XYZ file of C-alpha atoms in Angstrom:
298
model
C 0.020 -0.192 0.020
C 1.159 3.602 -1.085
C 2.458 5.547 2.093
C 0.184 8.780 2.472
C 2.306 11.993 3.572
C 2.697 13.091 6.968
C 1.822 16.522 7.775
C 2.475 18.216 11.006
C 0.057 21.261 11.394
C 1.926 23.418 14.114
C 0.112 26.008 16.046
C -3.081 24.307 14.568
C -5.723 27.135 14.945
C -8.561 27.883 12.263
C -6.464 28.027 9.147
C -4.201 24.918 10.310
C -7.351 23.095 11.175
C -8.751 23.806 7.897
C -5.939 22.502 6.051
C -5.662 19.278 8.043
C -9.457 18.847 7.502
C -8.831 19.186 3.918
C -6.007 17.061 3.569
C -6.920 14.414 5.654
C -10.056 13.993 3.781
C -7.411 12.858 0.906
C -6.003 10.419 3.039
C -2.952 12.633 4.363
C -1.837 11.544 7.741
C -2.119 15.122 9.751
C -1.260 15.536 12.889
C -2.166 18.713 14.497
C 0.287 20.036 17.282
C -0.909 22.681 19.852
C -0.784 23.295 23.380
C -4.525 22.502 23.769
C -5.731 19.825 21.225
C -9.420 20.137 20.474
C -11.772 17.687 18.763
C -11.142 17.489 14.849
C -11.616 14.985 12.050
C -7.715 14.279 12.403
C -5.167 13.510 15.126
C -4.092 16.440 17.365
C -1.423 16.292 20.045
C -0.400 18.365 22.952
C 2.908 19.979 22.387
C 4.074 23.130 23.757
C 6.803 24.330 20.866
C 7.864 27.387 22.544
C 8.633 25.892 25.827
C 9.161 22.039 25.027
C 10.127 21.472 21.332
C 11.957 18.719 21.927
C 8.252 17.012 22.736
C 7.861 16.732 18.530
C 10.580 14.311 18.621
C 7.964 11.647 19.709
C 5.752 12.371 16.588
C 6.174 10.434 13.362
C 8.481 11.850 11.064
C 7.023 14.563 9.099
C 7.197 15.169 5.192
C 5.674 18.407 5.348
C 5.472 20.897 8.111
C 2.895 23.995 8.455
C 3.591 26.576 10.704
C 0.710 28.708 11.739
C 1.733 29.094 15.448
C 0.750 32.707 16.374
C 1.777 34.733 19.402
C 0.070 34.282 22.890
C -0.220 37.949 23.159
C 0.739 41.496 21.424
C 4.092 41.664 23.287
C 7.452 41.565 21.874
C 8.603 38.987 24.122
C 5.490 36.912 22.906
C 6.087 37.598 18.995
C 9.798 36.627 19.266
C 9.336 33.720 21.215
C 6.710 32.463 18.434
C 7.917 33.516 15.172
C 12.058 33.652 15.921
C 12.900 31.387 18.764
C 10.123 28.766 18.096
C 10.545 28.450 14.278
C 14.451 28.299 14.705
C 14.067 25.382 17.371
C 11.345 23.553 15.141
C 13.330 23.632 11.948
C 16.665 22.148 14.009
C 14.509 19.098 15.054
C 12.953 18.294 11.575
C 14.647 15.052 9.558
C 16.779 16.055 6.226
C 14.435 13.855 4.374
C 11.697 16.744 4.776
C 9.911 17.664 1.557
C 8.988 21.167 2.443
C 8.355 23.601 5.191
C 5.635 26.269 5.298
C 5.648 29.012 7.276
C 2.648 31.393 7.466
C 3.411 35.078 7.862
C 1.702 38.303 7.295
C 2.051 41.363 4.662
C 2.127 43.409 7.884
C 5.857 43.202 7.168
C 5.495 45.837 4.031
C 5.743 49.207 5.465
C 4.514 51.262 2.414
C 1.590 53.465 3.254
C 1.142 55.612 0.247
C -1.231 53.677 -1.811
C 1.828 51.799 -3.571
C 1.393 48.510 -5.144
C 3.312 45.722 -3.470
C 4.536 42.235 -4.352
C 6.866 39.769 -3.256
C 9.848 41.765 -4.803
C 9.043 45.173 -2.652
C 11.071 46.355 0.278
C 10.018 45.368 3.705
C 10.428 46.882 6.980
C 12.053 45.542 10.410
C 10.821 48.613 12.408
C 8.447 47.183 14.826
C 8.783 44.059 17.222
C 6.034 42.417 15.357
C 7.565 43.101 11.654
C 11.118 42.091 13.459
C 10.031 38.939 14.465
C 8.202 37.688 11.599
C 11.016 38.723 9.416
C 13.646 36.497 11.624
C 11.374 33.526 11.450
C 11.154 33.994 7.443
C 14.972 34.025 7.355
C 15.224 30.890 9.727
C 12.812 29.244 7.412
C 14.457 30.561 3.749
C 18.098 30.679 4.763
C 18.423 26.905 6.240
C 18.980 23.621 4.724
C 15.418 22.474 4.331
C 13.046 23.475 1.619
C 10.895 25.979 2.513
C 8.528 28.324 1.570
C 6.783 31.485 3.017
C 3.084 32.863 2.746
C 2.712 36.360 3.679
C -1.436 36.506 4.250
C -3.237 39.792 4.248
C -6.303 40.258 6.623
C -8.221 37.370 6.942
C -11.808 37.713 6.979
C -14.729 35.243 6.870
C -16.995 33.400 9.211
C -15.866 34.183 12.740
C -13.842 37.340 11.889
C -16.616 40.130 11.859
C -14.724 42.977 13.149
C -15.479 45.178 9.944
C -19.612 44.117 10.229
C -19.056 45.075 13.899
C -17.700 48.410 12.813
C -20.614 49.074 10.346
C -23.293 47.658 13.065
C -21.656 50.469 15.611
C -21.535 53.165 12.924
C -18.042 53.967 13.036
C -16.885 56.677 11.116
C -14.665 55.743 8.093
C -11.991 57.724 6.203
C -13.225 58.638 2.915
C -10.340 61.119 1.411
C -7.803 60.469 0.992
C -8.361 57.168 0.036
C -7.014 54.357 2.471
C -6.473 51.329 0.708
C -6.791 47.859 2.241
C -6.262 44.341 1.583
C -7.949 40.854 2.660
C -8.283 37.223 1.513
C -11.346 35.117 2.468
C -10.536 32.583 5.086
C -11.250 29.718 2.605
C -9.043 31.095 0.028
C -6.233 30.923 2.753
C -6.965 27.441 3.606
C -7.235 26.725 -0.152
C -4.180 28.134 -1.037
C -1.984 26.655 1.292
C -3.758 22.988 0.542
C -2.981 23.925 -3.189
C 0.910 24.260 -2.325
C 0.959 21.346 -0.671
C -0.241 19.325 -3.214
C 1.756 20.972 -5.761
C 4.749 19.644 -3.908
C 3.560 16.203 -3.445
C 2.776 16.095 -6.934
C 6.360 16.861 -7.987
C 5.819 20.312 -9.179
C 7.729 23.687 -8.348
C 6.608 26.228 -6.001
C 8.288 29.659 -4.823
C 9.733 30.516 -1.519
C 7.564 33.523 -1.271
C 4.113 34.034 -1.959
C 2.197 37.019 -1.024
C -1.418 35.550 -0.440
C -4.234 38.102 -1.062
C -7.369 38.413 -3.112
C -7.365 39.996 -6.555
C -9.271 43.533 -5.463
C -7.665 45.840 -3.226
C -10.204 48.266 -1.723
C -10.667 51.513 -0.158
C -11.728 51.282 3.649
C -14.590 53.475 2.205
C -15.886 51.128 -0.438
C -15.600 47.934 1.926
C -17.647 49.640 4.757
C -20.142 51.332 2.285
C -20.920 47.717 1.251
C -21.224 46.098 4.003
C -23.443 49.037 5.218
C -25.632 48.269 2.038
C -25.370 44.569 2.913
C -27.053 45.371 6.259
C -29.491 47.703 5.446
C -27.789 50.666 7.021
C -27.495 54.268 6.065
C -24.031 55.360 4.361
C -21.136 55.380 6.852
C -20.203 58.538 8.659
C -17.087 60.037 7.335
C -14.062 60.399 9.567
C -10.723 62.607 9.356
C -8.189 60.691 8.169
C -5.524 59.590 10.487
C -2.142 58.062 9.676
C -1.772 54.108 10.027
C 1.823 52.667 8.946
C 0.040 49.361 8.501
C -2.422 49.845 5.838
C -2.936 52.000 2.665
C -0.769 49.957 0.190
C -2.231 47.723 -2.717
C -1.296 44.197 -2.550
C -0.808 41.993 -5.987
C -1.124 38.450 -6.102
C 0.123 37.690 -9.289
C 2.618 35.151 -8.487
C -0.089 33.244 -6.168
C -2.248 32.974 -9.313
C 0.611 32.029 -11.393
C 0.731 28.850 -9.304
C -2.315 27.339 -10.693
C -4.620 28.587 -7.700
C -8.130 30.006 -8.478
C -9.633 32.311 -5.544
C -13.033 31.329 -4.445
C -13.696 34.835 -3.623
C -11.598 37.049 -6.152
C -12.894 40.100 -3.943
C -14.485 41.198 -0.820
C -17.889 41.654 -2.361
C -18.149 37.834 -3.377
C -16.822 36.800 0.283
C -19.240 39.368 2.099
C -22.061 38.346 -0.219
C -21.951 34.407 0.432
C -23.930 33.362 3.261
C -22.123 33.749 6.532
C -23.439 34.096 10.036
C -21.329 37.287 10.708
C -23.636 39.341 8.662
C -26.749 38.053 10.602
C -25.287 38.406 13.954
C -26.649 40.936 16.502
C -24.843 44.434 16.873
C -21.525 43.705 19.335
C -19.876 46.256 21.276
C -16.873 47.331 19.106
C -13.698 46.345 20.708
C -10.723 48.758 21.119
C -8.581 47.102 18.460
C -9.431 44.549 15.742
C -8.264 40.925 16.276
C -4.630 40.236 14.533
C -6.522 37.995 11.626
C -8.979 40.507 10.861
C -6.277 43.423 10.121
C -6.821 44.605 6.377
C -2.960 44.964 5.806
């Protein structure tokens, strides 16, 4: 009987679990690695990758590793532990026979904020502890001895990620002029693209060392929020005074992502938000002071 590939999903949250579920259904042997395992359609084991990475030695040897671990909090120590130190520790424990290591990173490493178009070749910035930690983890992966790819995801939206919907329901003022460009990728496309890359390698096809993963329609904050107000049957957003935000106001280009052969399920936010999701039907919620990391629109 043909041996099926073994995949470790490290930091097996929503994205990792989605990938594990999809590949497990195709008879891959998927092992979810997280501090507190949850019920899933594939095996999940309790390993504290940050504090006890050597426990990974107890697992079956992997053919692939998908690293989606996120920091426990937004602090320099937590980011350094998750992206710099833990990535380095995990890589040191992997077999030389590993087919590929996939690291999920973020487009927040791009500093552009004047509406520029950005792709894989655009300059990154090491300013800020989050970007420094992310880029350190990327360098550990890309400069190591094992085959590796880094996937920089833009802001993830979809079921369970309803920060913008709550902003609309709370009637939060929105910047209209000057245009404030935002970018995003639907949760299903984030999962789908990672599955696509893993399957490409398993089929003996080439993949790039770096991908920028986002949908095909950068949009201004006003455009997105006006659409959500309309979908929710609300009046147009109130207009806010523009404020500088170094993490926003750039346009991300997904040419290399699409060149890999992946077809977006939701090429634009209109398609993603118009699809049936619980988020558009939930009652108004108290707006949090800041969005969760996965909801940013970098």
